[in-house]
Amino acid sequence: DGLAAVGEGVVVAIGDGPTAADGDVYLCRSDDYGATWTRLDGIDYKEASIAIYTEGCTMSSFENTIWAASCNGSYTKPFIHKSTDDGLTWVTLAPDAVAAEVKDIRAMAFADDNNGMFVVRRKSDSKRVVYATTDGGESWTHAGLPNAERIVKLAVDPRDGETALACVTGKLWSDSTDRGVYRTTDGGKTWTQVLKGGNASTGCGGMSVDAKNPDVMFASLWDFRRKGWTFRSGGEGPESPSGSGLYRSADGGKTWQE
């Protein structure tokens, strides 16, 4: 369910137990590129997602820092677990300020040891919104995109913790113009839509950043619709055009080319 490459040959992974009935989550570490694994202790929850401080970026001063987030709505608080030694030991962060609103944590990305962003699911309506931290997850503040409903990926610029992009899939059941890729340069105070589909049912399906050059980014647009009796991926019919496509940016997400 989660994987983080944190050093030369070092991989930390989180996944479900060996059987569906097991109900446990296993935190494991490999020092030989995944050839052998050792189970670690330190995290106790049913489902989890795990992320290194930035997507694929290796900065020597932060390369052994990992954040793992609980992703199970049955928990009363949204937990963040942090390791600074390649996953050998962990501390648990549980900010009380957002515990009443947040159901669980769905995605996260960090620029450095302090600056990062989270996609959280609200208890009130299960919609996804963005929170930001400037102290490594100790405290969070709301960082916008209230109408996005579904956000599947975040990317924070490793050179500037105030600059980030959000991959917004949007509403499942209806048309919406609040979809696509959004960019902020002020830590989430304001967001600009920098990539959108050709119709109101096309949102961002995925996003990735070049580990060696964060100016280079890729994003997919996905034309879809959930209905009570079916699920559509692509155009309205076999002969209908689809808004789906693959896009590339060479300027940190400011502009995009198909």
CSV table of N, CA, C and O in Angstrom, one decimal, residues 188-246:
chain,number,residue,atom,x,y,z
A,188,GLY,N,-0.5,27.8,-0.2
A,188,GLY,CA,-1.9,27.3,-0.2
A,188,GLY,C,-2.9,28.5,0.1
A,188,GLY,O,-4.1,28.2,0.1
A,189,LYS,N,-2.4,29.7,0.3
A,189,LYS,CA,-3.4,30.8,0.5
A,189,LYS,C,-4.2,31.0,-0.7
A,189,LYS,O,-5.4,31.3,-0.6
A,190,THR,N,-3.6,31.0,-1.9
A,190,THR,CA,-4.3,31.1,-3.2
A,190,THR,C,-3.8,30.0,-4.1
A,190,THR,O,-2.7,29.6,-4.1
A,191,TRP,N,-4.7,29.6,-5.0
A,191,TRP,CA,-4.4,28.5,-6.0
A,191,TRP,C,-4.8,29.0,-7.4
A,191,TRP,O,-5.9,29.7,-7.5
A,192,THR,N,-4.1,28.6,-8.4
A,192,THR,CA,-4.4,28.9,-9.8
A,192,THR,C,-4.5,27.6,-10.6
A,192,THR,O,-3.6,26.8,-10.5
A,193,GLN,N,-5.6,27.5,-11.4
A,193,GLN,CA,-5.7,26.3,-12.2
A,193,GLN,C,-4.8,26.5,-13.4
A,193,GLN,O,-5.0,27.4,-14.2
A,194,VAL,N,-3.8,25.6,-13.5
A,194,VAL,CA,-2.8,25.7,-14.6
A,194,VAL,C,-3.0,24.7,-15.7
A,194,VAL,O,-2.4,24.8,-16.7
A,195,LEU,N,-3.9,23.7,-15.4
A,195,LEU,CA,-4.1,22.7,-16.5
A,195,LEU,C,-5.6,22.2,-16.3
A,195,LEU,O,-5.9,21.8,-15.1
A,196,LYS,N,-6.4,22.2,-17.3
A,196,LYS,CA,-7.8,21.7,-17.2
A,196,LYS,C,-8.1,21.0,-18.5
A,196,LYS,O,-7.5,21.1,-19.5
A,197,GLY,N,-9.2,20.1,-18.3
A,197,GLY,CA,-9.6,19.3,-19.5
A,197,GLY,C,-10.5,20.1,-20.4
A,197,GLY,O,-10.9,21.3,-20.1
A,198,GLY,N,-10.8,19.5,-21.5
A,198,GLY,CA,-11.7,20.1,-22.5
A,198,GLY,C,-13.1,20.1,-22.2
A,198,GLY,O,-13.9,20.7,-22.9
A,199,ASN,N,-13.5,19.4,-21.1
A,199,ASN,CA,-14.9,19.4,-20.7
A,199,ASN,C,-15.0,19.3,-19.2
A,199,ASN,O,-14.0,19.2,-18.5
A,200,ALA,N,-16.2,19.4,-18.7
A,200,ALA,CA,-16.4,19.5,-17.2
A,200,ALA,C,-16.4,18.1,-16.5
A,200,ALA,O,-16.6,18.1,-15.3
A,201,SER,N,-16.2,17.1,-17.3
A,201,SER,CA,-16.0,15.7,-16.6
A,201,SER,C,-14.6,15.2,-16.6
A,201,SER,O,-14.4,14.1,-16.3
A,202,THR,N,-13.7,16.1,-17.0
A,202,THR,CA,-12.3,15.7,-17.1
A,202,THR,C,-11.5,16.3,-16.0
A,202,THR,O,-11.4,17.5,-15.8
A,203,GLY,N,-10.8,15.5,-15.1
A,203,GLY,CA,-10.0,16.0,-14.1
A,203,GLY,C,-8.6,15.4,-14.1
A,203,GLY,O,-8.3,14.6,-15.1
A,204,CYS,N,-7.8,15.7,-13.2
A,204,CYS,CA,-6.4,15.2,-13.1
A,204,CYS,C,-6.4,13.7,-12.5
A,204,CYS,O,-6.9,13.5,-11.4
A,205,GLY,N,-5.9,12.8,-13.3
A,205,GLY,CA,-5.8,11.4,-12.8
A,205,GLY,C,-4.6,11.0,-12.1
A,205,GLY,O,-4.6,10.1,-11.3
A,206,GLY,N,-3.5,11.7,-12.4
A,206,GLY,CA,-2.2,11.4,-11.7
A,206,GLY,C,-1.2,12.5,-12.1
A,206,GLY,O,-1.3,13.2,-13.0
A,207,MET,N,-0.1,12.5,-11.3
A,207,MET,CA,0.9,13.5,-11.4
A,207,MET,C,2.2,13.0,-10.9
A,207,MET,O,2.3,12.4,-9.9
A,208,SER,N,3.3,13.4,-11.6
A,208,SER,CA,4.6,12.9,-11.2
A,208,SER,C,5.7,14.0,-11.5
A,208,SER,O,5.5,14.7,-12.5
A,209,VAL,N,6.7,14.0,-10.6
A,209,VAL,CA,7.8,15.0,-10.8
A,209,VAL,C,9.1,14.3,-11.1
A,209,VAL,O,9.4,13.3,-10.5
A,210,ASP,N,9.9,14.9,-12.0
A,210,ASP,CA,11.2,14.3,-12.3
A,210,ASP,C,12.1,14.5,-11.0
A,210,ASP,O,12.3,15.6,-10.5
A,211,ALA,N,12.7,13.4,-10.5
A,211,ALA,CA,13.4,13.4,-9.3
A,211,ALA,C,14.7,14.2,-9.4
A,211,ALA,O,15.2,14.8,-8.5
A,212,LYS,N,15.3,14.3,-10.7
A,212,LYS,CA,16.5,15.1,-10.9
A,212,LYS,C,16.3,16.5,-11.2
A,212,LYS,O,17.2,17.3,-11.1
A,213,ASN,N,15.1,16.8,-11.8
A,213,ASN,CA,14.8,18.2,-12.2
A,213,ASN,C,13.3,18.5,-11.9
A,213,ASN,O,12.4,18.1,-12.7
A,214,PRO,N,13.1,19.1,-10.8
A,214,PRO,CA,11.7,19.3,-10.4
A,214,PRO,C,10.9,20.3,-11.3
A,214,PRO,O,9.7,20.5,-11.1
A,215,ASP,N,11.6,20.9,-12.2
A,215,ASP,CA,10.9,21.8,-13.2
A,215,ASP,C,10.1,20.9,-14.2
A,215,ASP,O,9.1,21.3,-14.8
A,216,VAL,N,10.5,19.6,-14.4
A,216,VAL,CA,9.9,18.7,-15.3
A,216,VAL,C,8.8,17.9,-14.6
A,216,VAL,O,9.1,17.2,-13.6
A,217,MET,N,7.6,18.0,-15.0
A,217,MET,CA,6.5,17.3,-14.4
A,217,MET,C,5.6,16.7,-15.5
A,217,MET,O,5.6,17.1,-16.6
A,218,PHE,N,4.9,15.6,-15.1
A,218,PHE,CA,3.9,15.0,-16.0
A,218,PHE,C,2.6,14.9,-15.2
A,218,PHE,O,2.6,14.6,-14.0
A,219,ALA,N,1.5,15.0,-16.0
A,219,ALA,CA,0.2,14.9,-15.4
A,219,ALA,C,-0.7,14.3,-16.4
A,219,ALA,O,-0.6,14.5,-17.6
A,220,SER,N,-1.6,13.4,-15.9
A,220,SER,CA,-2.6,12.8,-16.8
A,220,SER,C,-4.0,13.5,-16.6
A,220,SER,O,-4.3,13.8,-15.4
A,221,LEU,N,-4.7,13.7,-17.6
A,221,LEU,CA,-6.1,14.2,-17.5
A,221,LEU,C,-7.0,13.0,-17.8
A,221,LEU,O,-6.8,12.2,-18.7
A,222,TRP,N,-8.1,12.8,-17.0
A,222,TRP,CA,-9.0,11.6,-17.1
A,222,TRP,C,-10.4,12.1,-17.2
A,222,TRP,O,-10.9,12.8,-16.3
A,223,ASP,N,-11.0,11.7,-18.3
A,223,ASP,CA,-12.5,11.9,-18.6
A,223,ASP,C,-13.3,10.8,-18.0
A,223,ASP,O,-13.1,9.6,-18.5
A,224,PHE,N,-14.1,11.0,-17.0
A,224,PHE,CA,-14.8,9.9,-16.3
A,224,PHE,C,-16.1,10.4,-15.7
A,224,PHE,O,-16.4,11.6,-15.6
A,225,ARG,N,-16.9,9.4,-15.3
A,225,ARG,CA,-18.2,9.8,-14.6
A,225,ARG,C,-18.7,8.5,-13.9
A,225,ARG,O,-18.8,7.5,-14.5
A,226,ARG,N,-19.0,8.7,-12.6
A,226,ARG,CA,-19.7,7.7,-11.9
A,226,ARG,C,-21.2,7.8,-12.0
A,226,ARG,O,-21.7,8.9,-11.8
A,227,LYS,N,-21.9,6.7,-12.3
A,227,LYS,CA,-23.3,6.7,-12.3
A,227,LYS,C,-23.9,5.6,-11.4
A,227,LYS,O,-23.1,4.7,-11.0
A,228,GLY,N,-25.1,5.7,-11.1
A,228,GLY,CA,-25.7,4.7,-10.2
A,228,GLY,C,-25.6,3.3,-10.7
A,228,GLY,O,-25.6,2.3,-9.9
A,229,TRP,N,-25.6,3.1,-12.0
A,229,TRP,CA,-25.6,1.8,-12.6
A,229,TRP,C,-24.3,1.4,-13.3
A,229,TRP,O,-24.2,0.3,-13.8
A,230,THR,N,-23.4,2.3,-13.4
A,230,THR,CA,-22.2,2.1,-14.2
A,230,THR,C,-21.1,3.1,-13.9
A,230,THR,O,-21.3,4.0,-13.1
A,231,PHE,N,-19.9,2.9,-14.5
A,231,PHE,CA,-18.8,3.8,-14.4
A,231,PHE,C,-18.2,4.1,-15.7
A,231,PHE,O,-17.9,3.1,-16.4
A,232,ARG,N,-18.1,5.3,-16.2
A,232,ARG,CA,-17.6,5.6,-17.5
A,232,ARG,C,-16.2,6.1,-17.4
A,232,ARG,O,-15.9,7.0,-16.6
A,233,SER,N,-15.3,5.6,-18.2
A,233,SER,CA,-13.9,6.1,-18.3
A,233,SER,C,-13.6,6.4,-19.8
A,233,SER,O,-13.5,5.4,-20.6
A,234,GLY,N,-13.5,7.6,-20.1
A,234,GLY,CA,-13.4,8.0,-21.5
A,234,GLY,C,-14.6,8.9,-21.9
A,234,GLY,O,-15.3,9.5,-21.0
A,235,GLY,N,-14.9,9.0,-23.2
A,235,GLY,CA,-16.0,9.8,-23.7
A,235,GLY,C,-17.4,9.2,-23.3
A,235,GLY,O,-17.5,8.1,-22.8
A,236,GLU,N,-18.4,10.0,-23.6
A,236,GLU,CA,-19.8,9.6,-23.3
A,236,GLU,C,-20.2,8.3,-24.0
A,236,GLU,O,-21.1,7.6,-23.6
A,237,GLY,N,-19.6,8.0,-25.2
A,237,GLY,CA,-19.9,6.8,-25.9
A,237,GLY,C,-18.7,6.4,-26.8
A,237,GLY,O,-17.7,7.1,-26.9
A,238,PRO,N,-18.8,5.2,-27.5
A,238,PRO,CA,-17.7,4.7,-28.4
A,238,PRO,C,-17.3,5.7,-29.4
A,238,PRO,O,-16.1,5.8,-29.8
A,239,GLU,N,-18.2,6.6,-29.9
A,239,GLU,CA,-17.9,7.5,-31.0
A,239,GLU,C,-17.6,8.9,-30.4
A,239,GLU,O,-17.4,9.8,-31.2
A,240,SER,N,-17.7,9.1,-29.1
A,240,SER,CA,-17.6,10.4,-28.5
A,240,SER,C,-16.1,10.7,-28.2
A,240,SER,O,-15.4,9.9,-27.8
A,241,PRO,N,-15.7,12.0,-28.4
A,241,PRO,CA,-14.3,12.4,-28.0
A,241,PRO,C,-14.1,12.3,-26.5
A,241,PRO,O,-15.1,12.5,-25.7
A,242,SER,N,-12.9,12.0,-26.1
A,242,SER,CA,-12.5,11.9,-24.7
A,242,SER,C,-11.6,13.1,-24.4
A,242,SER,O,-10.7,13.5,-25.1
A,243,GLY,N,-11.7,13.6,-23.1
A,243,GLY,CA,-10.9,14.6,-22.7
A,243,GLY,C,-9.6,14.1,-22.1
A,243,GLY,O,-8.8,14.9,-21.6
A,244,SER,N,-9.4,12.8,-22.0
A,244,SER,CA,-8.2,12.2,-21.4
A,244,SER,C,-7.0,12.5,-22.2
A,244,SER,O,-7.0,12.7,-23.4
A,245,GLY,N,-5.8,12.6,-21.5
A,245,GLY,CA,-4.6,12.9,-22.2
A,245,GLY,C,-3.4,12.9,-21.2
A,245,GLY,O,-3.6,12.9,-20.0
A,246,LEU,N,-2.2,12.9,-21.8
A,246,LEU,CA,-0.9,13.0,-21.0
A,246,LEU,C,-0.3,14.3,-21.3
A,246,LEU,O,-0.1,14.7,-22.5
